[in-house]
Every structure is written in C-alpha cells, then in structure tokens.
C-alpha cells in the first residue's frame, strides 16, 4: 500500500522508489497488510489452472508471482519502479526455482499494458497507477484477454473517520479518498464488474505489515546514524507506533478483490 513519492535514483536519475520506503520495508515479502497465509489463500481461492498468465503491476518484491508460480504453475511478468525490490524479486524467483516462469521489468506501472493479453491482471495496493479505483480497473482491463480477471488490492474504511484530521492520520488524503467496504463493492459493480472473490486483511496482518517496518527502521538507523535520511526516519519511528494503533489499525481495512466483467 504505497503512499510515498517516486524520486530520481541516487546513481543517475533513473525512475525509482523513494529510498525511505525501501528502508522501512527492507525485509518485507509482501508490501501490503497481507501475510503469506492470506496470499496463499487468495491464490488457492482463485482456482488458477497451470499455465495461467499473470501481469502484476507495482509488483514489489514479486512474492505473488513467485509463490503462485511455485504453487499453481502460473507464469507472468511483474512491473515495478523500485530497482531494490526488483533485485529481491529476481533472487526470490531463483530461490523458488521459478525463474523460467516469471520475469520482472523495471518501469512505471502507470500506463503499462502487456504486449500479449493475459489471463489475470493485478494491481495489489497501488491504485495510484490509475489515479484511483476506476482508472486502475480500466488500465488492468487493457491487458486482459476476453474473460480475464482483474485483481485489485485496495483500502477501505472499517470505521469512517469522524473528521479530516483522523483521515490524514490514517495516511489518507481525505475522508473521501476511501469508501466503506459495501460502497467499495458497489463501486466495482458500477464499473461493470462482478466481484467473484475477496480476501481481506485483519488486524493481525496489518500489525505484521506496519510493525515490521519499525524494526527495519530501527536497525537501519543503528547502522546508518549519519545518513541524510536518519533524522526523517527517526521522526517517523518516534511517532509511528502510537499513530498506527490509535488511527490506522482501528479505521483502515484492506483487501484484494477479484473482478470479472459482466
């Protein structure tokens, strides 16, 4: 669930993800409030036959593609702006013995369309690539074969914030940025989609996603006390745990939704 800016790469102005993000999530396999069990649950629930082709936009470290290639025999391509995460994705593919089935492309997922139509087009937690839900669903459709499936991971409000300050404390731009779950599913229907599966995060999977960032950050700070980002990262670590349990953990939901065009 990325909410950090794209920035020039430090070694030559290549498109890349801001370094603060890769520091916080340096040991994450999944860059959303989704643990490996839920990712496996989703893969099994979709009943994907061997040979299913998958495009994963903003794929991060490639855990979806790599584990589903191992467990279900899918093949596919992941696209991401982070050179750090893509290096980890390629290493992960080798670890799992699926490097012949999956590949990874460094690039901006916004506007990316597969060269050949795919069976499944996914964007798990990065709907900014299409400026929101509607645009991202439309973008993913452009890569699908007829009858193909869209997978969208996206936040929703478990509790609607009482005011805009609370929404911003949940890392939302405003209360209007997200919808409650019933309204989100209704939005998919308004876009001409049937919701055919969903797997939702719970508070434990939120904890594993967010709390793990604190240890990553602290260990990085201990090893890099004089880095130009140290003061910023220290401030984030100082305020982050209390803000998370007071706001994000209580108000934010998140899930992956499988959609088929009607």
Short mmCIF file of N, CA and C in Angstrom, two decimals, residues 38-151:
data_model
loop_
_atom_site.label_atom_id
_atom_site.label_comp_id
_atom_site.label_asym_id
_atom_site.label_seq_id
_atom_site.Cartn_x
_atom_site.Cartn_y
_atom_site.Cartn_z
N UNK A 38 -2.45 -15.31 3.83
CA UNK A 38 -3.54 -14.71 3.06
C UNK A 38 -3.22 -14.69 1.57
N UNK A 39 -1.97 -14.46 1.22
CA UNK A 39 -1.59 -14.51 -0.18
C UNK A 39 -1.81 -15.91 -0.75
N UNK A 40 -1.45 -16.93 0.03
CA UNK A 40 -1.68 -18.31 -0.41
C UNK A 40 -3.18 -18.62 -0.47
N UNK A 41 -3.94 -18.12 0.50
CA UNK A 41 -5.39 -18.32 0.48
C UNK A 41 -6.01 -17.74 -0.77
N UNK A 42 -5.57 -16.54 -1.14
CA UNK A 42 -6.09 -15.92 -2.36
C UNK A 42 -5.74 -16.75 -3.58
N UNK A 43 -4.49 -17.20 -3.69
CA UNK A 43 -4.09 -18.00 -4.84
C UNK A 43 -4.91 -19.26 -4.98
N UNK A 44 -5.16 -19.94 -3.84
CA UNK A 44 -5.96 -21.17 -3.88
C UNK A 44 -7.42 -20.88 -4.22
N UNK A 45 -7.95 -19.77 -3.69
CA UNK A 45 -9.36 -19.44 -3.91
C UNK A 45 -9.68 -19.15 -5.37
N UNK A 46 -8.71 -18.67 -6.10
CA UNK A 46 -8.96 -18.28 -7.49
C UNK A 46 -8.98 -19.47 -8.45
N UNK A 47 -8.50 -20.64 -8.00
CA UNK A 47 -8.55 -21.87 -8.81
C UNK A 47 -7.86 -21.68 -10.17
N UNK A 48 -6.69 -21.13 -10.14
CA UNK A 48 -5.97 -20.83 -11.38
C UNK A 48 -5.37 -22.10 -11.95
N UNK A 49 -5.67 -22.45 -13.19
CA UNK A 49 -5.07 -23.65 -13.78
C UNK A 49 -3.60 -23.40 -14.12
N UNK A 50 -2.79 -24.46 -14.16
CA UNK A 50 -1.39 -24.30 -14.58
C UNK A 50 -1.31 -23.63 -15.94
N UNK A 51 -0.33 -22.74 -16.06
CA UNK A 51 -0.16 -22.02 -17.31
C UNK A 51 -0.89 -20.69 -17.36
N UNK A 52 -1.66 -20.37 -16.33
CA UNK A 52 -2.33 -19.06 -16.28
C UNK A 52 -1.29 -17.95 -16.40
N UNK A 53 -1.56 -16.99 -17.26
CA UNK A 53 -0.65 -15.87 -17.44
C UNK A 53 -1.09 -14.69 -16.57
N UNK A 54 -0.12 -14.08 -15.88
CA UNK A 54 -0.41 -13.03 -14.91
C UNK A 54 0.47 -11.82 -15.18
N UNK A 55 -0.13 -10.65 -15.15
CA UNK A 55 0.60 -9.39 -15.14
C UNK A 55 0.38 -8.76 -13.78
N UNK A 56 1.47 -8.43 -13.08
CA UNK A 56 1.39 -7.83 -11.75
C UNK A 56 2.03 -6.45 -11.80
N UNK A 57 1.19 -5.41 -11.78
CA UNK A 57 1.67 -4.03 -11.84
C UNK A 57 1.96 -3.53 -10.44
N UNK A 58 3.11 -2.85 -10.28
CA UNK A 58 3.62 -2.45 -8.96
C UNK A 58 3.81 -3.69 -8.10
N UNK A 59 4.61 -4.62 -8.62
CA UNK A 59 4.74 -5.96 -8.05
C UNK A 59 5.62 -6.03 -6.82
N UNK A 60 6.37 -4.96 -6.49
CA UNK A 60 7.25 -5.01 -5.33
C UNK A 60 8.31 -6.09 -5.48
N UNK A 61 8.46 -6.90 -4.45
CA UNK A 61 9.47 -7.96 -4.47
C UNK A 61 8.97 -9.26 -5.08
N UNK A 62 7.81 -9.21 -5.74
CA UNK A 62 7.40 -10.31 -6.60
C UNK A 62 6.86 -11.54 -5.90
N UNK A 63 6.42 -11.40 -4.65
CA UNK A 63 6.02 -12.59 -3.91
C UNK A 63 4.79 -13.25 -4.51
N UNK A 64 3.85 -12.48 -4.99
CA UNK A 64 2.66 -13.06 -5.61
C UNK A 64 3.06 -13.92 -6.80
N UNK A 65 3.80 -13.36 -7.72
CA UNK A 65 4.18 -14.12 -8.91
C UNK A 65 5.03 -15.33 -8.57
N UNK A 66 6.00 -15.15 -7.69
CA UNK A 66 6.94 -16.24 -7.40
C UNK A 66 6.26 -17.40 -6.68
N UNK A 67 5.47 -17.11 -5.66
CA UNK A 67 4.83 -18.20 -4.92
C UNK A 67 3.71 -18.84 -5.71
N UNK A 68 2.98 -18.06 -6.49
CA UNK A 68 1.93 -18.66 -7.31
C UNK A 68 2.51 -19.47 -8.47
N UNK A 69 3.66 -19.07 -8.98
CA UNK A 69 4.33 -19.89 -9.98
C UNK A 69 4.73 -21.23 -9.38
N UNK A 70 5.26 -21.21 -8.15
CA UNK A 70 5.63 -22.45 -7.46
C UNK A 70 4.41 -23.30 -7.13
N UNK A 71 3.37 -22.68 -6.59
CA UNK A 71 2.24 -23.44 -6.04
C UNK A 71 1.17 -23.78 -7.06
N UNK A 72 1.02 -22.95 -8.11
CA UNK A 72 -0.08 -23.13 -9.04
C UNK A 72 0.36 -23.20 -10.50
N UNK A 73 1.64 -23.05 -10.76
CA UNK A 73 2.13 -23.17 -12.12
C UNK A 73 1.81 -21.99 -13.02
N UNK A 74 1.53 -20.82 -12.43
CA UNK A 74 1.28 -19.64 -13.27
C UNK A 74 2.60 -19.17 -13.87
N UNK A 75 2.49 -18.31 -14.86
CA UNK A 75 3.65 -17.65 -15.46
C UNK A 75 3.30 -16.19 -15.64
N UNK A 76 4.29 -15.32 -15.58
CA UNK A 76 3.93 -13.94 -15.75
C UNK A 76 5.05 -12.95 -15.63
N UNK A 77 4.64 -11.67 -15.64
CA UNK A 77 5.56 -10.54 -15.63
C UNK A 77 5.14 -9.60 -14.51
N UNK A 78 6.14 -9.12 -13.76
CA UNK A 78 5.92 -8.08 -12.76
C UNK A 78 6.61 -6.80 -13.18
N UNK A 79 5.96 -5.68 -12.91
CA UNK A 79 6.50 -4.37 -13.27
C UNK A 79 6.57 -3.53 -12.01
N UNK A 80 7.71 -2.87 -11.79
CA UNK A 80 7.84 -2.02 -10.61
C UNK A 80 8.88 -0.94 -10.86
N UNK A 81 8.74 0.17 -10.13
CA UNK A 81 9.71 1.26 -10.26
C UNK A 81 10.94 1.07 -9.37
N UNK A 82 10.88 0.15 -8.42
CA UNK A 82 11.96 0.03 -7.45
C UNK A 82 13.03 -0.95 -7.93
N UNK A 83 14.22 -0.45 -8.16
CA UNK A 83 15.32 -1.34 -8.53
C UNK A 83 15.70 -2.25 -7.37
N UNK A 84 15.58 -1.76 -6.16
CA UNK A 84 15.89 -2.57 -4.98
C UNK A 84 14.93 -3.74 -4.87
N UNK A 85 13.64 -3.48 -4.99
CA UNK A 85 12.66 -4.54 -4.86
C UNK A 85 12.75 -5.53 -6.02
N UNK A 86 13.02 -5.05 -7.22
CA UNK A 86 13.12 -5.96 -8.35
C UNK A 86 14.31 -6.89 -8.23
N UNK A 87 15.42 -6.40 -7.67
CA UNK A 87 16.56 -7.28 -7.42
C UNK A 87 16.16 -8.40 -6.46
N UNK A 88 15.40 -8.05 -5.42
CA UNK A 88 14.92 -9.07 -4.48
C UNK A 88 13.95 -10.03 -5.16
N UNK A 89 13.11 -9.51 -6.06
CA UNK A 89 12.16 -10.37 -6.76
C UNK A 89 12.89 -11.42 -7.61
N UNK A 90 13.92 -11.00 -8.30
CA UNK A 90 14.67 -11.95 -9.14
C UNK A 90 15.38 -12.99 -8.29
N UNK A 91 15.91 -12.54 -7.15
CA UNK A 91 16.54 -13.50 -6.23
C UNK A 91 15.51 -14.49 -5.70
N UNK A 92 14.33 -13.99 -5.36
CA UNK A 92 13.26 -14.86 -4.85
C UNK A 92 12.85 -15.89 -5.90
N UNK A 93 12.76 -15.48 -7.15
CA UNK A 93 12.40 -16.42 -8.21
C UNK A 93 13.43 -17.55 -8.31
N UNK A 94 14.69 -17.20 -8.16
CA UNK A 94 15.74 -18.22 -8.19
C UNK A 94 15.64 -19.13 -6.98
N UNK A 95 15.38 -18.56 -5.80
CA UNK A 95 15.25 -19.38 -4.59
C UNK A 95 14.15 -20.42 -4.73
N UNK A 96 13.05 -20.03 -5.37
CA UNK A 96 11.90 -20.93 -5.50
C UNK A 96 11.96 -21.75 -6.79
N UNK A 97 12.98 -21.55 -7.60
CA UNK A 97 13.13 -22.34 -8.81
C UNK A 97 12.12 -22.02 -9.89
N UNK A 98 11.65 -20.76 -9.95
CA UNK A 98 10.63 -20.39 -10.92
C UNK A 98 11.11 -19.30 -11.87
N UNK A 99 12.42 -19.11 -11.95
CA UNK A 99 12.94 -18.01 -12.76
C UNK A 99 12.63 -18.18 -14.25
N UNK A 100 12.33 -19.40 -14.68
CA UNK A 100 11.96 -19.61 -16.09
C UNK A 100 10.49 -19.27 -16.35
N UNK A 101 9.71 -19.08 -15.29
CA UNK A 101 8.28 -18.83 -15.44
C UNK A 101 7.89 -17.38 -15.20
N UNK A 102 8.74 -16.65 -14.49
CA UNK A 102 8.40 -15.26 -14.17
C UNK A 102 9.55 -14.34 -14.56
N UNK A 103 9.22 -13.11 -14.90
CA UNK A 103 10.23 -12.11 -15.21
C UNK A 103 9.77 -10.78 -14.65
N UNK A 104 10.73 -9.87 -14.52
CA UNK A 104 10.45 -8.59 -13.87
C UNK A 104 11.02 -7.45 -14.69
N UNK A 105 10.21 -6.39 -14.81
CA UNK A 105 10.53 -5.25 -15.65
C UNK A 105 10.63 -4.02 -14.79
N UNK A 106 11.73 -3.28 -14.93
CA UNK A 106 11.85 -2.00 -14.24
C UNK A 106 11.15 -0.93 -15.08
N UNK A 107 10.11 -0.34 -14.50
CA UNK A 107 9.39 0.70 -15.22
C UNK A 107 8.24 1.21 -14.39
N UNK A 108 7.63 2.26 -14.89
CA UNK A 108 6.48 2.86 -14.24
C UNK A 108 5.23 2.06 -14.61
N UNK A 109 4.57 1.49 -13.61
CA UNK A 109 3.38 0.68 -13.89
C UNK A 109 2.22 1.52 -14.40
N UNK A 110 2.23 2.81 -14.12
CA UNK A 110 1.16 3.68 -14.61
C UNK A 110 1.18 3.69 -16.14
N UNK A 111 0.11 3.24 -16.74
CA UNK A 111 0.02 3.20 -18.19
C UNK A 111 0.60 1.96 -18.83
N UNK A 112 1.14 1.02 -18.03
CA UNK A 112 1.76 -0.17 -18.61
C UNK A 112 0.69 -1.14 -19.10
N UNK A 113 0.85 -1.60 -20.34
CA UNK A 113 -0.07 -2.57 -20.93
C UNK A 113 0.76 -3.74 -21.45
N UNK A 114 0.31 -4.95 -21.18
CA UNK A 114 1.04 -6.15 -21.59
C UNK A 114 1.12 -6.24 -23.11
N UNK A 115 2.24 -6.77 -23.60
CA UNK A 115 2.42 -6.95 -25.04
C UNK A 115 1.43 -7.96 -25.59
N UNK A 116 1.15 -9.01 -24.81
CA UNK A 116 0.17 -10.02 -25.18
C UNK A 116 -0.90 -10.08 -24.10
N UNK A 117 -2.18 -10.25 -24.44
CA UNK A 117 -3.23 -10.31 -23.43
C UNK A 117 -2.99 -11.43 -22.42
N UNK A 118 -3.33 -11.17 -21.17
CA UNK A 118 -3.08 -12.11 -20.08
C UNK A 118 -4.39 -12.59 -19.48
N UNK A 119 -4.28 -13.66 -18.71
CA UNK A 119 -5.46 -14.21 -18.04
C UNK A 119 -5.84 -13.43 -16.78
N UNK A 120 -4.83 -12.93 -16.08
CA UNK A 120 -5.04 -12.20 -14.83
C UNK A 120 -4.18 -10.93 -14.87
N UNK A 121 -4.79 -9.79 -14.60
CA UNK A 121 -4.05 -8.53 -14.48
C UNK A 121 -4.28 -8.00 -13.07
N UNK A 122 -3.20 -7.77 -12.35
CA UNK A 122 -3.27 -7.45 -10.92
C UNK A 122 -2.59 -6.13 -10.61
N UNK A 123 -3.17 -5.44 -9.66
CA UNK A 123 -2.52 -4.30 -9.03
C UNK A 123 -2.88 -4.39 -7.55
N UNK A 124 -1.92 -4.79 -6.74
CA UNK A 124 -2.20 -5.11 -5.35
C UNK A 124 -1.68 -3.98 -4.46
N UNK A 125 -2.56 -3.01 -4.23
CA UNK A 125 -2.23 -1.95 -3.28
C UNK A 125 -1.56 -0.73 -3.87
N UNK A 126 -1.75 -0.48 -5.16
CA UNK A 126 -1.09 0.69 -5.76
C UNK A 126 -2.01 1.34 -6.78
N UNK A 127 -3.25 1.60 -6.39
CA UNK A 127 -4.23 2.15 -7.34
C UNK A 127 -3.91 3.56 -7.77
N UNK A 128 -2.85 4.15 -7.21
CA UNK A 128 -2.39 5.43 -7.72
C UNK A 128 -1.94 5.33 -9.17
N UNK A 129 -1.60 4.12 -9.65
CA UNK A 129 -1.12 3.99 -11.03
C UNK A 129 -2.20 4.36 -12.03
N UNK A 130 -3.46 4.29 -11.61
CA UNK A 130 -4.57 4.69 -12.47
C UNK A 130 -5.37 5.83 -11.90
N UNK A 131 -4.76 6.56 -10.97
CA UNK A 131 -5.44 7.69 -10.30
C UNK A 131 -6.71 7.26 -9.59
N UNK A 132 -6.69 6.06 -9.01
CA UNK A 132 -7.83 5.60 -8.24
C UNK A 132 -8.38 4.29 -8.76
N UNK A 133 -9.46 3.84 -8.14
CA UNK A 133 -10.03 2.53 -8.45
C UNK A 133 -10.49 2.44 -9.90
N UNK A 134 -11.29 3.40 -10.34
CA UNK A 134 -11.87 3.31 -11.69
C UNK A 134 -10.77 3.31 -12.75
N UNK A 135 -9.81 4.21 -12.63
CA UNK A 135 -8.75 4.28 -13.62
C UNK A 135 -7.86 3.06 -13.62
N UNK A 136 -7.63 2.48 -12.43
CA UNK A 136 -6.78 1.30 -12.34
C UNK A 136 -7.49 0.08 -12.91
N UNK A 137 -8.77 -0.08 -12.63
CA UNK A 137 -9.52 -1.18 -13.24
C UNK A 137 -9.48 -1.05 -14.76
N UNK A 138 -9.66 0.16 -15.27
CA UNK A 138 -9.61 0.37 -16.72
C UNK A 138 -8.24 0.04 -17.29
N UNK A 139 -7.18 0.45 -16.58
CA UNK A 139 -5.83 0.13 -17.03
C UNK A 139 -5.60 -1.37 -17.08
N UNK A 140 -6.00 -2.09 -16.03
CA UNK A 140 -5.80 -3.53 -15.99
C UNK A 140 -6.59 -4.23 -17.09
N UNK A 141 -7.79 -3.76 -17.37
CA UNK A 141 -8.59 -4.35 -18.44
C UNK A 141 -7.87 -4.31 -19.79
N UNK A 142 -7.05 -3.32 -19.99
CA UNK A 142 -6.37 -3.15 -21.28
C UNK A 142 -5.36 -4.26 -21.54
N UNK A 143 -4.97 -5.00 -20.50
CA UNK A 143 -4.02 -6.11 -20.66
C UNK A 143 -4.70 -7.46 -20.66
N UNK A 144 -6.02 -7.51 -20.49
CA UNK A 144 -6.71 -8.79 -20.32
C UNK A 144 -7.17 -9.39 -21.64
N UNK A 145 -7.11 -10.70 -21.70
CA UNK A 145 -7.81 -11.42 -22.77
C UNK A 145 -9.30 -11.38 -22.45
N UNK A 146 -10.18 -11.65 -23.43
CA UNK A 146 -11.62 -11.73 -23.14
C UNK A 146 -11.89 -12.77 -22.06
N UNK A 147 -12.65 -12.39 -21.06
CA UNK A 147 -12.96 -13.28 -19.94
C UNK A 147 -11.92 -13.31 -18.86
N UNK A 148 -10.87 -12.48 -18.99
CA UNK A 148 -9.81 -12.46 -17.98
C UNK A 148 -10.24 -11.78 -16.70
N UNK A 149 -9.41 -11.93 -15.69
CA UNK A 149 -9.74 -11.49 -14.33
C UNK A 149 -8.85 -10.33 -13.90
N UNK A 150 -9.46 -9.35 -13.24
CA UNK A 150 -8.74 -8.27 -12.59
C UNK A 150 -8.60 -8.59 -11.11
N UNK A 151 -7.41 -8.37 -10.56
CA UNK A 151 -7.19 -8.44 -9.12
C UNK A 151 -6.77 -7.05 -8.65
#
